[in-house]
């Protein structure tokens, strides 16, 4: 059982502590570290189990559609991802994609769309996916070429999406396509594309180091009714960014979960491995490493739950979420690498927990905005804030001068 003392931090309410405790028991009973079934089947099964366990209701918003609350509780989302990641990367993936794939519907969907898509996502009867990236538009998502042309009361979708998680097993894709000639992020619209839509083809299944369903998709003259449009026309980029603002913080939480598991494994190893007449943990070099690992994890968790708490207070979290994602994923990579090192040869044996964690963590530093993209978001955010405060101070100074000059402009 991992250290759960962080739940005493003031970010949390009693319901969060109860959620963490209940999920910990459920995960201990239900989740094995590895799955014998094919990755697709293991994923489908996990979605069903997470649905029947009642956990997926935290991945969506709207009590009327089976959610735990009307708004997504970001702290609950993060606690769930952290806990699942500590037990099983695939379970975390299955949970996270239900949220990311349907998040735009929670945030921007019509009543009819929410009824149709969110309810089965929450029960685990339907699998969701988020299709933004293209072969020539990853970090630069606004460079997308996939286009949807309006013809009467429907759109015709043509193009390609790649690196789409749940590609091949999803029941629907929240997809972003260009709908007008406008450059860059303007002129992009979000749609809900049912997996059975004629013209949607799984062009390639992509195998990655931490296996999960992933695919490249082709769209050839796919007909989408106007009712499948999600949000306002040409506002799709905002839809995508608002969705990522919620789920980016949860990527940080997953990284914290992976790191906590690595520290737990490292502590077990260091206190039981004998060498040179004492335990590995008795060496100061080991103690220094363990201290760095534990401190890094707490720093990452503090940033993560600050971002989650801020969002739950209704505040803008673009910068805070980017700080959390960057710090947590980069820290987790270092913590896991240190754990592998402490295991020696055993650390690189296939399916050893630390070996698995080593593969699991790597993509988190790339998807939902690579670390470099988070750096840009943070820097832009703080520069903007600085300029705004300079401007408002200038205005205050200007007002003071006006007062001093007896109401005349000085
Ligand atoms: C396992 C996995 C699952 C994924 N799931 C999904 C999904 O479900 N849906 C979806 O839409 N996409 C998904 N993606 C795609 C993911 O979002 C992209 O891979 C990511 O945005 C990076 O894009 P890219 O791969 O095209 O790399 P590129 O955009 O070519 O970037 C390559 C590298 O360049 C660096 N870089 C980027 N910007 C800058 C900059 N401004 N300055 C300096 N360096 C920079 C970064 O290190 C980056 O890793 C997934 C990817 C992976 C690996």
XYZ file of N, CA and C in Angstrom, residues 22-257:
708
model
N -11.610 3.855 -1.391
C -12.461 2.862 -2.065
C -11.783 2.334 -3.333
N -11.189 3.257 -4.108
C -10.556 2.823 -5.355
C -9.329 1.955 -5.077
N -8.604 2.305 -4.025
C -7.430 1.507 -3.670
C -7.844 0.047 -3.407
N -8.944 -0.137 -2.672
C -9.391 -1.516 -2.395
C -9.832 -2.193 -3.687
N -10.580 -1.445 -4.515
C -11.076 -2.033 -5.765
C -9.900 -2.426 -6.664
N -8.934 -1.513 -6.788
C -7.796 -1.766 -7.683
C -6.970 -2.952 -7.179
N -6.777 -3.038 -5.866
C -6.005 -4.160 -5.320
C -6.690 -5.482 -5.642
N -8.017 -5.477 -5.620
C -8.747 -6.724 -5.871
C -8.884 -7.035 -7.361
N -8.948 -6.004 -8.205
C -9.298 -6.243 -9.613
C -8.148 -6.170 -10.611
N -7.082 -5.451 -10.271
C -6.093 -5.177 -11.321
C -4.804 -5.960 -11.136
N -4.541 -6.828 -12.073
C -3.240 -7.505 -12.082
C -2.295 -6.617 -12.871
N -0.999 -6.736 -12.615
C -0.047 -5.852 -13.291
C 0.022 -6.116 -14.789
N -0.155 -7.347 -15.217
C -0.100 -7.610 -16.657
C -1.335 -8.409 -17.068
N -1.652 -8.346 -18.346
C -2.860 -8.993 -18.861
C -2.480 -10.052 -19.880
N -3.166 -11.200 -19.798
C -2.887 -12.270 -20.749
C -3.646 -12.069 -22.055
N -4.815 -11.414 -21.978
C -5.630 -11.229 -23.179
C -4.909 -10.314 -24.159
N -5.392 -10.278 -25.423
C -4.823 -9.334 -26.387
C -5.054 -7.939 -25.828
N -4.244 -7.003 -26.318
C -4.323 -5.653 -25.762
C -5.712 -5.050 -25.998
N -6.304 -5.330 -27.171
C -7.646 -4.790 -27.459
C -8.658 -5.354 -26.478
N -8.591 -6.681 -26.289
C -9.573 -7.321 -25.420
C -9.356 -6.893 -23.965
N -8.078 -6.795 -23.565
C -7.786 -6.360 -22.190
C -8.350 -4.968 -21.952
N -8.233 -4.127 -22.965
C -8.715 -2.751 -22.836
C -10.247 -2.696 -22.754
N -10.894 -3.457 -23.631
C -12.367 -3.503 -23.611
C -12.854 -3.986 -22.245
N -12.171 -5.033 -21.768
C -12.554 -5.606 -20.474
C -12.361 -4.587 -19.335
N -11.240 -3.866 -19.390
C -10.990 -2.872 -18.344
C -12.045 -1.772 -18.372
N -12.438 -1.353 -19.589
C -13.480 -0.315 -19.685
C -14.773 -0.817 -19.057
N -15.129 -2.063 -19.372
C -16.364 -2.622 -18.791
C -16.260 -2.674 -17.265
N -15.096 -3.145 -16.773
C -14.935 -3.276 -15.315
C -14.916 -1.914 -14.623
N -14.248 -0.951 -15.256
C -14.218 0.395 -14.668
C -15.623 1.000 -14.664
N -16.412 0.637 -15.690
C -17.802 1.106 -15.750
C -18.629 0.471 -14.650
N -18.553 -0.858 -14.559
C -19.404 -1.526 -13.551
C -18.916 -1.216 -12.133
N -17.633 -0.905 -11.978
C -17.123 -0.510 -10.658
C -17.574 0.886 -10.255
N -18.126 1.648 -11.225
C -18.634 2.994 -10.916
C -17.567 4.081 -11.049
N -16.391 3.759 -11.593
C -15.301 4.744 -11.652
C -15.419 5.660 -12.863
N -16.007 5.145 -13.944
C -16.068 5.977 -15.163
C -17.017 7.156 -15.011
N -17.878 7.115 -14.004
C -18.779 8.259 -13.834
C -18.003 9.521 -13.434
N -16.731 9.346 -13.031
C -15.886 10.509 -12.723
C -15.184 11.045 -13.976
N -15.265 10.280 -15.082
C -14.563 10.704 -16.305
C -15.401 11.680 -17.116
N -16.692 11.784 -16.779
C -17.579 12.694 -17.520
C -18.239 13.674 -16.544
N -18.947 14.653 -17.101
C -19.711 15.589 -16.266
C -21.189 15.505 -16.627
N -22.072 15.715 -15.647
C -23.524 15.726 -15.904
C -24.207 14.556 -15.203
N -24.810 14.843 -14.048
C -25.457 13.759 -13.285
C -26.539 13.088 -14.128
N -27.228 13.888 -14.959
C -28.314 13.345 -15.794
C -27.806 12.279 -16.773
N -26.509 12.267 -17.027
C -25.959 11.308 -18.009
C -25.137 10.213 -17.316
N -25.278 10.123 -16.005
C -24.578 9.044 -15.296
C -23.285 9.482 -14.642
N -23.002 10.788 -14.638
C -21.753 11.260 -14.022
C -21.899 11.353 -12.505
N -20.742 11.451 -11.841
C -20.749 11.595 -10.384
C -21.171 12.995 -9.976
N -20.930 13.968 -10.867
C -21.262 15.369 -10.555
C -21.574 16.094 -11.861
N -22.119 17.318 -11.756
C -22.447 18.024 -12.993
C -21.203 18.538 -13.714
N -20.210 18.941 -12.921
C -18.941 19.328 -13.544
C -17.909 18.248 -13.242
N -16.970 18.068 -14.154
C -15.908 17.091 -13.882
C -15.147 17.556 -12.637
N -15.025 16.667 -11.661
C -14.274 16.966 -10.440
C -12.812 16.615 -10.756
N -12.023 17.654 -11.013
C -10.649 17.424 -11.495
C -9.799 16.707 -10.459
N -10.042 17.016 -9.179
C -9.262 16.335 -8.137
C -9.604 14.850 -8.098
N -10.895 14.532 -8.288
C -11.298 13.116 -8.311
C -10.658 12.425 -9.520
N -10.711 13.118 -10.663
C -10.109 12.581 -11.888
C -8.627 12.252 -11.652
N -7.934 13.162 -10.981
C -6.499 12.983 -10.751
C -6.230 11.868 -9.736
N -7.039 11.813 -8.698
C -6.847 10.744 -7.694
C -7.047 9.384 -8.372
N -8.060 9.310 -9.243
C -8.324 8.029 -9.912
C -7.155 7.664 -10.825
N -6.685 8.627 -11.613
C -5.569 8.298 -12.525
C -4.311 7.931 -11.749
N -4.044 8.669 -10.685
C -2.838 8.356 -9.896
C -2.926 6.937 -9.331
N -4.094 6.603 -8.795
C -4.245 5.283 -8.164
C -4.171 4.177 -9.216
N -4.891 4.363 -10.317
C -4.873 3.319 -11.359
C -3.467 3.158 -11.925
N -2.778 4.274 -12.170
C -1.428 4.201 -12.753
C -0.490 3.434 -11.823
N -0.677 3.588 -10.528
C 0.170 2.883 -9.570
C -0.040 1.376 -9.674
N -1.282 0.981 -10.022
C -1.586 -0.454 -10.114
C -1.363 -1.013 -11.520
N -1.827 -0.286 -12.543
C -1.779 -0.820 -13.905
C -1.863 0.317 -14.936
N -0.822 0.416 -15.746
C -0.795 1.464 -16.775
C -1.968 1.347 -17.732
N -2.351 0.113 -18.048
C -3.431 -0.081 -19.020
C -4.793 0.342 -18.428
N -4.975 0.082 -17.137
C -6.224 0.506 -16.492
C -6.304 2.026 -16.476
N -5.167 2.669 -16.197
C -5.141 4.138 -16.236
C -5.468 4.622 -17.641
N -4.878 3.979 -18.646
C -5.123 4.362 -20.037
C -6.617 4.239 -20.372
N -7.202 3.085 -19.999
C -8.614 2.838 -20.321
C -9.512 3.903 -19.688
N -9.208 4.247 -18.442
C -9.994 5.274 -17.751
C -9.788 6.637 -18.409
N -8.513 6.989 -18.624
C -8.179 8.318 -19.135
C -8.819 8.576 -20.493
N -8.799 7.555 -21.355
C -9.336 7.771 -22.711
C -10.848 7.939 -22.712
N -11.539 7.301 -21.766
C -12.987 7.532 -21.672
C -13.238 9.017 -21.386
N -12.364 9.590 -20.556
C -12.509 11.010 -20.227
C -12.068 11.914 -21.361
N -10.848 11.680 -21.877
C -10.335 12.553 -22.944
C -11.214 12.456 -24.190
N -11.639 11.226 -24.511
C -12.439 11.017 -25.724
C -13.831 11.617 -25.646
N -14.351 11.787 -24.440
C -15.703 12.340 -24.327
C -15.700 13.721 -23.686
N -14.517 14.194 -23.260
C -14.425 15.470 -22.530
C -15.048 16.635 -23.277
N -14.825 16.689 -24.593
C -15.366 17.805 -25.376
C -16.897 17.745 -25.406
N -17.452 16.547 -25.293
C -18.924 16.423 -25.272
C -19.450 16.917 -23.923
N -18.753 16.548 -22.847
C -19.136 17.081 -21.526
C -19.112 18.606 -21.558
N -18.060 19.170 -22.152
C -17.880 20.621 -22.086
C -18.736 21.382 -23.103
N -18.937 20.798 -24.312
C -19.563 21.574 -25.392
C -20.753 20.891 -26.058
N -21.100 19.661 -25.631
C -22.141 18.903 -26.328
C -23.544 19.452 -26.120
N -24.435 19.139 -27.073
C -25.849 19.477 -26.917
C -26.470 18.425 -25.985
N -27.687 18.676 -25.542
C -28.380 17.701 -24.688
C -28.426 16.342 -25.373
N -28.801 16.368 -26.673
C -28.952 15.107 -27.409
C -27.615 14.376 -27.506
N -26.538 15.121 -27.764
C -25.204 14.486 -27.861
C -24.784 13.896 -26.510
N -25.065 14.648 -25.447
C -24.669 14.157 -24.111
C -25.436 12.877 -23.783
N -26.753 12.911 -24.069
C -27.576 11.737 -23.787
C -27.057 10.523 -24.549
N -26.773 10.742 -25.833
C -26.389 9.613 -26.692
C -24.993 9.069 -26.372
N -24.049 9.983 -26.123
C -22.651 9.520 -26.010
C -22.139 9.391 -24.576
N -22.525 10.311 -23.689
C -21.912 10.274 -22.345
C -22.416 9.108 -21.499
N -23.723 8.833 -21.604
C -24.289 7.785 -20.748
C -23.575 6.447 -20.959
N -23.421 5.957 -22.209
C -22.690 4.689 -22.376
C -21.190 4.777 -22.072
N -20.609 5.970 -22.163
C -19.193 6.102 -21.769
C -19.076 5.868 -20.266
N -20.018 6.426 -19.506
C -19.960 6.302 -18.039
C -20.218 4.868 -17.572
N -21.019 4.132 -18.343
C -21.314 2.758 -17.913
C -20.266 1.768 -18.428
N -19.444 2.215 -19.366
C -18.437 1.316 -19.940
C -18.964 0.560 -21.153
N -20.166 0.947 -21.631
C -20.748 0.256 -22.787
C -20.189 0.795 -24.106
N -19.575 1.965 -24.062
C -19.074 2.581 -25.292
C -17.659 3.112 -25.049
N -16.808 2.987 -26.066
C -15.406 3.406 -25.926
C -15.162 4.678 -26.743
N -14.485 5.639 -26.112
C -14.291 6.959 -26.716
C -12.848 7.160 -27.180
N -12.669 8.073 -28.150
C -11.312 8.428 -28.606
C -11.286 9.904 -28.987
N -10.074 10.448 -29.022
C -9.852 11.880 -29.267
C -8.904 11.983 -30.462
N -9.388 12.519 -31.570
C -8.585 12.505 -32.802
C -8.208 13.914 -33.238
N -7.020 14.330 -32.787
C -6.511 15.663 -33.111
C -5.277 15.563 -34.012
N -4.326 14.700 -33.654
C -3.025 14.666 -34.332
C -3.101 14.112 -35.747
N -2.217 14.644 -36.582
C -2.091 14.171 -37.964
C -0.612 13.964 -38.258
N -0.299 13.262 -39.356
C 1.123 13.021 -39.645
C 1.948 14.322 -39.707
N 1.364 15.400 -40.209
C 2.105 16.664 -40.316
C 1.630 17.690 -39.293
N 0.872 17.268 -38.320
C 0.359 18.217 -37.320
C 0.247 17.519 -35.968
N 1.366 17.542 -35.218
C 1.371 16.959 -33.873
C 1.451 18.086 -32.859
N 2.696 18.484 -32.525
C 2.850 19.633 -31.615
C 2.164 20.862 -32.198
N 2.279 21.016 -33.503
C 1.633 22.149 -34.191
C 0.261 21.691 -34.683
N -0.642 21.458 -33.711
C -1.952 20.866 -34.049
C -2.738 21.747 -35.012
N -2.510 23.066 -34.933
C -3.281 23.987 -35.784
C -2.896 23.856 -37.257
N -1.850 23.093 -37.560
C -1.451 22.904 -38.966
C -2.253 21.781 -39.618
N -3.291 21.311 -38.962
C -4.031 20.145 -39.493
C -4.611 20.387 -40.882
N -4.699 19.280 -41.622
C -5.179 19.342 -43.003
C -6.510 18.635 -43.201
N -6.841 17.744 -42.307
C -8.105 17.002 -42.402
C -9.221 18.033 -42.570
N -10.113 17.835 -43.576
C -11.110 18.889 -43.790
C -12.528 18.348 -43.858
N -13.446 19.164 -43.380
C -14.874 18.824 -43.425
C -15.575 19.933 -44.213
N -16.159 19.538 -45.343
C -16.797 20.530 -46.208
C -18.311 20.419 -46.068
N -18.955 21.543 -45.776
C -20.409 21.479 -45.581
C -21.115 21.369 -46.929
N -22.011 20.368 -47.021
C -22.848 20.210 -48.221
C -24.279 20.046 -47.737
N -25.037 21.147 -47.786
C -26.422 21.128 -47.294
C -26.443 20.860 -45.804
N -27.180 19.798 -45.417
C -27.300 19.543 -43.981
C -26.313 18.469 -43.501
N -25.229 18.300 -44.264
C -24.191 17.384 -43.773
C -22.797 17.916 -44.144
N -21.802 17.278 -43.556
C -20.405 17.612 -43.872
C -19.776 16.394 -44.542
N -18.793 16.661 -45.402
C -18.038 15.569 -46.025
C -16.614 15.642 -45.474
N -16.205 14.573 -44.812
C -14.916 14.570 -44.108
C -13.875 13.799 -44.908
N -12.708 14.449 -45.125
C -11.608 13.793 -45.835
C -10.297 14.102 -45.131
N -9.434 13.104 -45.052
C -8.113 13.351 -44.460
C -7.641 12.186 -43.632
N -6.701 12.509 -42.740
C -6.008 11.456 -41.997
C -5.752 11.918 -40.562
N -5.821 11.005 -39.630
C -5.437 11.274 -38.233
C -4.489 10.155 -37.823
N -3.518 10.493 -36.987
C -2.601 9.430 -36.567
C -2.312 9.476 -35.076
N -1.752 8.372 -34.569
C -1.474 8.227 -33.138
C -2.750 8.400 -32.331
N -3.830 7.802 -32.807
C -5.098 7.958 -32.103
C -5.303 6.782 -31.142
N -5.228 7.109 -29.873
C -5.416 6.089 -28.836
C -6.844 5.565 -28.901
N -6.986 4.285 -28.704
C -8.261 3.561 -28.859
C -8.661 3.417 -30.327
N -7.814 3.902 -31.237
C -8.078 3.715 -32.664
C -8.204 2.227 -32.949
N -9.323 1.810 -33.517
C -9.542 0.383 -33.805
C -10.533 -0.248 -32.843
N -10.617 0.276 -31.605
C -11.609 -0.310 -30.683
C -12.654 0.714 -30.249
N -12.443 1.985 -30.619
C -13.376 3.031 -30.174
C -14.729 2.882 -30.865
N -15.787 3.281 -30.158
C -17.121 3.341 -30.776
C -17.362 4.694 -31.429
N -16.665 5.725 -30.944
C -16.756 7.040 -31.602
C -15.479 7.838 -31.366
N -15.258 8.791 -32.251
C -14.076 9.658 -32.184
C -14.533 11.104 -32.107
N -14.015 11.857 -31.139
C -14.202 13.310 -31.191
C -13.052 13.807 -32.054
N -13.420 14.379 -33.196
C -12.423 14.661 -34.230
C -12.416 16.147 -34.578
N -11.254 16.642 -34.950
C -11.107 18.059 -35.284
C -10.704 18.167 -36.754
N -11.432 19.010 -37.487
C -11.143 19.141 -38.926
C -11.290 20.592 -39.346
N -10.611 20.894 -40.429
C -10.643 22.259 -40.962
C -11.968 22.465 -41.704
N -12.661 23.563 -41.394
C -13.945 23.821 -42.050
C -13.956 25.130 -42.825
N -12.883 25.901 -42.707
C -12.830 27.104 -43.531
C -11.391 27.366 -43.931
N -11.243 28.280 -44.836
C -9.916 28.567 -45.400
C -8.989 29.267 -44.417
N -9.556 29.756 -43.299
C -8.746 30.557 -42.362
C -7.476 29.804 -41.965
N -6.433 30.579 -41.753
C -5.130 29.996 -41.409
C -5.089 29.518 -39.958
N -4.203 28.611 -39.655
C -3.882 28.217 -38.288
C -5.066 27.721 -37.496
N -5.142 28.208 -36.246
C -6.140 27.657 -35.332
C -7.559 28.115 -35.651
N -7.699 29.155 -36.473
C -9.054 29.557 -36.858
C -9.542 28.616 -37.954
N -10.836 28.421 -38.036
C -11.379 27.610 -39.124
C -11.322 26.126 -38.866
N -11.236 25.731 -37.591
C -11.254 24.304 -37.238
C -12.554 24.026 -36.461
N -13.199 22.909 -36.766
C -14.463 22.570 -36.096
C -14.350 21.167 -35.516
N -15.029 20.958 -34.378
C -15.037 19.628 -33.745
C -16.275 18.849 -34.189
N -16.121 17.543 -34.316
C -17.221 16.649 -34.716
C -17.180 15.384 -33.863
N -18.326 14.709 -33.828
C -18.349 13.362 -33.247
C -18.530 12.405 -34.421
N -17.570 11.508 -34.602
C -17.620 10.591 -35.743
C -17.811 9.168 -35.213
N -18.945 8.562 -35.542
C -19.181 7.179 -35.118
C -18.220 6.259 -35.856
N -17.719 5.247 -35.150
C -16.718 4.354 -35.749
C -17.263 3.633 -36.985
N -18.592 3.456 -37.029
C -19.164 2.720 -38.165
C -19.464 3.620 -39.355
N -19.130 4.894 -39.296
C -19.423 5.810 -40.408
C -18.733 5.306 -41.680
N -19.491 5.096 -42.777
C -18.838 4.652 -44.014
C -17.756 5.648 -44.437
N -16.626 5.116 -44.863
C -15.510 5.970 -45.282
C -14.435 6.096 -44.211
N -14.764 5.704 -42.962
C -13.749 5.717 -41.887
C -13.016 4.376 -41.933
N -11.712 4.456 -42.098
C -10.937 3.212 -42.221
C -9.760 3.235 -41.237
N -9.537 2.113 -40.554
C -8.352 1.990 -39.705
C -7.213 1.623 -40.648
N -6.377 2.620 -40.980
C -5.355 2.418 -42.008
C -4.166 1.620 -41.488
N -3.886 1.770 -40.179
C -2.690 1.108 -39.630
C -2.809 1.022 -38.122
N -2.464 -0.118 -37.557
C -2.371 -0.208 -36.101
C -0.911 0.062 -35.741
N -0.694 0.942 -34.762
C 0.672 1.345 -34.412
C 1.067 0.643 -33.105
N 2.227 -0.024 -33.142
C 2.723 -0.724 -31.948
C 3.675 0.213 -31.207
N 3.465 0.382 -29.922
C 4.342 1.264 -29.136
C 4.937 0.521 -27.936
N 5.938 1.169 -27.305
C 6.704 0.491 -26.245
C 5.856 0.084 -25.030
N 4.845 0.872 -24.721
C 3.897 0.469 -23.664
C 2.585 0.194 -24.386
N 2.345 -1.071 -24.776
C 1.264 -1.356 -25.724
C -0.118 -0.899 -25.259
N -0.807 -0.237 -26.162
C -2.226 0.052 -25.999
C -2.805 0.285 -27.386
N -4.139 0.169 -27.542
C -4.690 0.347 -28.887
C -4.362 1.743 -29.430
N -3.793 1.759 -30.635
C -3.326 3.018 -31.229
C -3.394 2.843 -32.742
N -3.878 3.845 -33.451
C -4.041 3.653 -34.897
C -3.925 4.946 -35.685
N -3.679 4.724 -36.990
C -3.788 5.808 -37.979
C -5.120 5.593 -38.680
N -5.862 6.680 -38.852
C -7.201 6.571 -39.440
C -7.279 7.345 -40.746
N -7.998 6.792 -41.712
C -8.264 7.513 -42.964
C -9.742 7.841 -43.052
N -10.041 8.999 -43.598
C -11.437 9.397 -43.796
C -11.617 9.738 -45.270
N -12.457 8.940 -45.930
C -12.697 9.174 -47.354
C -14.171 9.469 -47.580
N -14.456 10.724 -47.871
C -15.846 11.163 -48.112
C -16.809 10.664 -47.031
N -16.412 10.787 -45.783
C -17.307 10.398 -44.673
C -18.411 11.440 -44.548
N -19.655 10.991 -44.539
C -20.791 11.918 -44.386
C -21.123 12.082 -42.913
N -21.103 13.316 -42.460
C -21.453 13.587 -41.060
C -22.644 14.532 -41.037
N -23.736 14.147 -40.365
C -24.890 15.049 -40.248
C -24.452 16.282 -39.460
N -25.095 17.414 -39.716
C -24.753 18.645 -38.988
C -24.904 18.423 -37.480
N -25.832 17.520 -37.131
C -26.045 17.249 -35.694
C -24.817 16.586 -35.043
N -23.845 16.132 -35.848
C -22.615 15.538 -35.297
C -21.547 16.605 -35.016
N -21.865 17.843 -35.397
C -20.906 18.916 -35.101
C -20.917 19.169 -33.597
N -19.733 19.415 -33.045
C -19.606 19.592 -31.599
C -19.152 21.029 -31.338
N -20.024 21.816 -30.716
C -19.687 23.227 -30.494
C -19.944 24.037 -31.749
N -19.515 25.277 -31.709
C -19.780 26.215 -32.812
C -18.843 25.952 -33.997
N -19.322 26.251 -35.225
C -18.429 26.103 -36.375
C -17.197 27.002 -36.205
N -16.076 26.520 -36.642
C -14.801 27.249 -36.616
C -14.264 27.526 -35.201
N -14.863 26.908 -34.196
C -14.398 27.125 -32.811
C -13.742 25.852 -32.247
N -13.408 24.933 -33.145
C -12.928 23.620 -32.704
C -11.603 23.664 -31.969
N -10.754 24.601 -32.307
C -9.456 24.647 -31.638
C -9.644 24.969 -30.156
N -10.594 25.879 -29.897
C -10.885 26.223 -28.497
C -11.457 24.998 -27.772
N -12.271 24.219 -28.497
C -12.854 23.001 -27.913
C -11.722 22.044 -27.524
N -10.773 21.872 -28.441
C -9.644 20.954 -28.176
C -8.815 21.451 -26.999
N -8.512 22.746 -26.979
C -7.638 23.277 -25.911
C -8.328 23.227 -24.548
N -9.651 23.500 -24.525
C -10.382 23.442 -23.251
C -10.392 22.006 -22.723
N -10.525 21.049 -23.635
C -10.516 19.637 -23.228
C -9.136 19.281 -22.666
N -8.090 19.710 -23.372
C -6.724 19.391 -22.915
C -6.406 20.062 -21.584
N -6.976 21.248 -21.352
C -6.747 21.930 -20.069
C -7.194 21.060 -18.894
N -8.267 20.286 -19.099
C -8.756 19.412 -18.030
C -7.860 18.179 -17.923
N -7.588 17.562 -19.065
C -6.960 16.235 -19.014
C -5.442 16.275 -18.898
N -4.833 17.418 -19.249
C -3.390 17.566 -19.078
C -3.005 17.392 -17.610
N -3.798 17.975 -16.723
C -3.512 17.832 -15.286
C -3.598 16.363 -14.883
N -4.507 15.642 -15.528
C -4.650 14.226 -15.161
C -3.479 13.392 -15.698
N -2.826 13.853 -16.769
C -1.608 13.154 -17.236
C -0.535 13.292 -16.151
N -0.465 14.486 -15.571
C 0.487 14.706 -14.472
C 0.185 13.738 -13.330
N -1.093 13.548 -13.030
C -1.468 12.649 -11.932
C -1.050 11.212 -12.237
N -1.217 10.799 -13.484
C -0.798 9.442 -13.862
C 0.715 9.303 -13.668
N 1.455 10.340 -14.063
C 2.920 10.301 -13.904
C 3.277 10.177 -12.419
N 2.557 10.903 -11.573
C 2.802 10.808 -10.127
C 2.533 9.371 -9.657
N 1.481 8.765 -10.176
C 1.159 7.382 -9.806
C 2.260 6.415 -10.210
